[in-house]
Amino acid sequence: MADKKSLDEMRDEAYRRQDNLAADIDELLDRVNPKNAVTRWKNELVGSIKDFSAADDGKTPALPVAIAGGVIGVVLIGAGIAAAVALSGRREDPEEASAQRAAERLQERRKAQKKN
């Protein structure tokens, strides 16, 4: 009888572990869901701004300073992206560059033939 009871206990333990594993997998899927990640990020950002404004020492208005800092940050990031795009230039296609060089060589040969 003791063996039967321990077998039932082992079965119950296996079911509990299976349920825990399923719950862990569900939580992991919920965390990696992009919509939930964005919502979580937004809530953390709003909470940090509220905490920042709550830590106001009374000397400066915290919310306008935070907004101004955010606007400046966005402008600087935009300027950085624009500069990177402008500096990257247009990369030539190797086949196009080869055709361009061949055309230039052909023009040089024709000029040389006209001179002779």
CSV table of C-alpha atoms in Angstrom, one decimal:
chain,number,residue,atom,x,y,z
A,1,MET,CA,0.0,0.0,0.0
A,2,ALA,CA,2.9,2.3,0.7
A,3,ASP,CA,4.2,1.9,-2.8
A,4,LYS,CA,0.8,2.8,-4.3
A,5,LYS,CA,0.7,6.0,-2.1
A,6,SER,CA,4.1,7.0,-3.2
A,7,LEU,CA,3.2,6.4,-6.8
A,8,ASP,CA,0.1,8.7,-6.4
A,9,GLU,CA,2.3,11.3,-4.7
A,10,MET,CA,4.8,11.1,-7.6
A,11,ARG,CA,2.0,11.5,-10.1
A,12,ASP,CA,0.6,14.5,-8.2
A,13,GLU,CA,4.1,16.0,-8.1
A,14,ALA,CA,4.5,15.5,-11.8
A,15,TYR,CA,1.2,17.2,-12.5
A,16,ARG,CA,2.2,20.1,-10.2
A,17,ARG,CA,5.5,20.5,-12.1
A,18,GLN,CA,3.7,20.4,-15.4
A,19,ASP,CA,1.3,23.1,-14.3
A,20,ASN,CA,4.1,25.2,-13.0
A,21,LEU,CA,6.0,24.8,-16.3
A,22,ALA,CA,3.0,25.7,-18.3
A,23,ALA,CA,2.5,28.8,-16.2
A,24,ASP,CA,6.1,29.8,-16.7
A,25,ILE,CA,5.8,29.3,-20.5
A,26,ASP,CA,2.7,31.5,-20.5
A,27,GLU,CA,4.4,34.2,-18.5
A,28,LEU,CA,7.4,34.1,-20.9
A,29,LEU,CA,5.2,34.4,-24.0
A,30,ASP,CA,3.4,37.3,-22.3
A,31,ARG,CA,6.7,39.1,-21.6
A,32,VAL,CA,8.1,38.7,-25.2
A,33,ASN,CA,4.9,39.8,-26.9
A,34,PRO,CA,5.8,43.1,-28.6
A,35,LYS,CA,2.5,44.8,-27.6
A,36,ASN,CA,3.0,44.0,-24.0
A,37,ALA,CA,6.7,45.0,-24.1
A,38,VAL,CA,5.7,48.4,-25.5
A,39,THR,CA,3.0,48.8,-22.9
A,40,ARG,CA,5.4,47.9,-20.1
A,41,TRP,CA,8.0,50.3,-21.5
A,42,LYS,CA,5.4,53.1,-21.7
A,43,ASN,CA,4.3,52.5,-18.1
A,44,GLU,CA,7.9,52.5,-16.9
A,45,LEU,CA,8.6,55.8,-18.7
A,46,VAL,CA,5.4,57.4,-17.3
A,47,GLY,CA,6.3,56.1,-13.8
A,48,SER,CA,9.8,57.5,-14.1
A,49,ILE,CA,8.6,60.9,-15.2
A,50,LYS,CA,6.1,61.0,-12.4
A,51,ASP,CA,8.8,60.0,-9.9
A,52,PHE,CA,11.1,62.7,-11.4
A,53,SER,CA,8.4,65.3,-11.0
A,54,ALA,CA,7.6,64.1,-7.5
A,55,ALA,CA,11.2,64.5,-6.5
A,56,ASP,CA,10.9,68.2,-7.3
A,57,ASP,CA,12.8,70.4,-4.9
A,58,GLY,CA,10.6,73.4,-5.5
A,59,LYS,CA,13.4,75.4,-7.2
A,60,THR,CA,12.7,74.4,-10.8
A,61,PRO,CA,9.5,73.2,-12.4
A,62,ALA,CA,10.2,69.5,-13.0
A,63,LEU,CA,7.7,68.6,-15.7
A,64,PRO,CA,8.6,71.4,-18.2
A,65,VAL,CA,12.3,70.7,-17.7
A,66,ALA,CA,11.7,67.0,-18.4
A,67,ILE,CA,9.7,67.8,-21.5
A,68,ALA,CA,12.3,70.2,-22.7
A,69,GLY,CA,15.0,67.6,-22.2
A,70,GLY,CA,13.0,65.1,-24.1
A,71,VAL,CA,12.5,67.5,-27.0
A,72,ILE,CA,16.2,68.3,-27.1
A,73,GLY,CA,17.0,64.6,-27.0
A,74,VAL,CA,14.7,63.8,-29.9
A,75,VAL,CA,16.1,66.8,-31.9
A,76,LEU,CA,19.7,65.6,-31.3
A,77,ILE,CA,18.8,62.0,-32.3
A,78,GLY,CA,17.1,63.2,-35.4
A,79,ALA,CA,20.1,65.4,-36.3
A,80,GLY,CA,22.4,62.4,-35.7
A,81,ILE,CA,20.4,60.2,-38.0
A,82,ALA,CA,20.2,62.9,-40.7
A,83,ALA,CA,24.0,63.4,-40.5
A,84,ALA,CA,24.6,59.6,-40.7
A,85,VAL,CA,22.4,59.3,-43.8
A,86,ALA,CA,24.0,62.3,-45.5
A,87,LEU,CA,27.5,61.0,-44.8
A,88,SER,CA,26.8,57.5,-45.9
A,89,GLY,CA,26.2,58.6,-49.5
A,90,ARG,CA,25.1,56.3,-52.3
A,91,ARG,CA,27.0,53.1,-52.7
A,92,GLU,CA,27.7,52.1,-56.2
A,93,ASP,CA,26.6,48.7,-57.6
A,94,PRO,CA,29.8,46.8,-58.6
A,95,GLU,CA,28.3,45.9,-62.0
A,96,GLU,CA,27.3,49.5,-62.6
A,97,ALA,CA,30.8,50.8,-61.7
A,98,SER,CA,32.4,48.2,-64.0
A,99,ALA,CA,30.2,49.3,-66.9
A,100,GLN,CA,31.1,52.9,-66.2
A,101,ARG,CA,34.8,52.1,-66.3
A,102,ALA,CA,34.4,50.2,-69.6
A,103,ALA,CA,32.6,53.1,-71.1
A,104,GLU,CA,35.3,55.5,-70.0
A,105,ARG,CA,38.0,53.2,-71.5
A,106,LEU,CA,36.1,53.0,-74.8
A,107,GLN,CA,35.9,56.8,-74.9
A,108,GLU,CA,39.6,57.1,-74.3
A,109,ARG,CA,40.3,54.6,-77.1
A,110,ARG,CA,38.2,56.6,-79.5
A,111,LYS,CA,40.0,59.8,-78.6
A,112,ALA,CA,43.3,58.1,-79.1
A,113,GLN,CA,42.2,56.8,-82.5
A,114,LYS,CA,41.1,60.2,-83.6
A,115,LYS,CA,44.5,61.7,-82.7
A,116,ASN,CA,46.3,59.0,-84.8
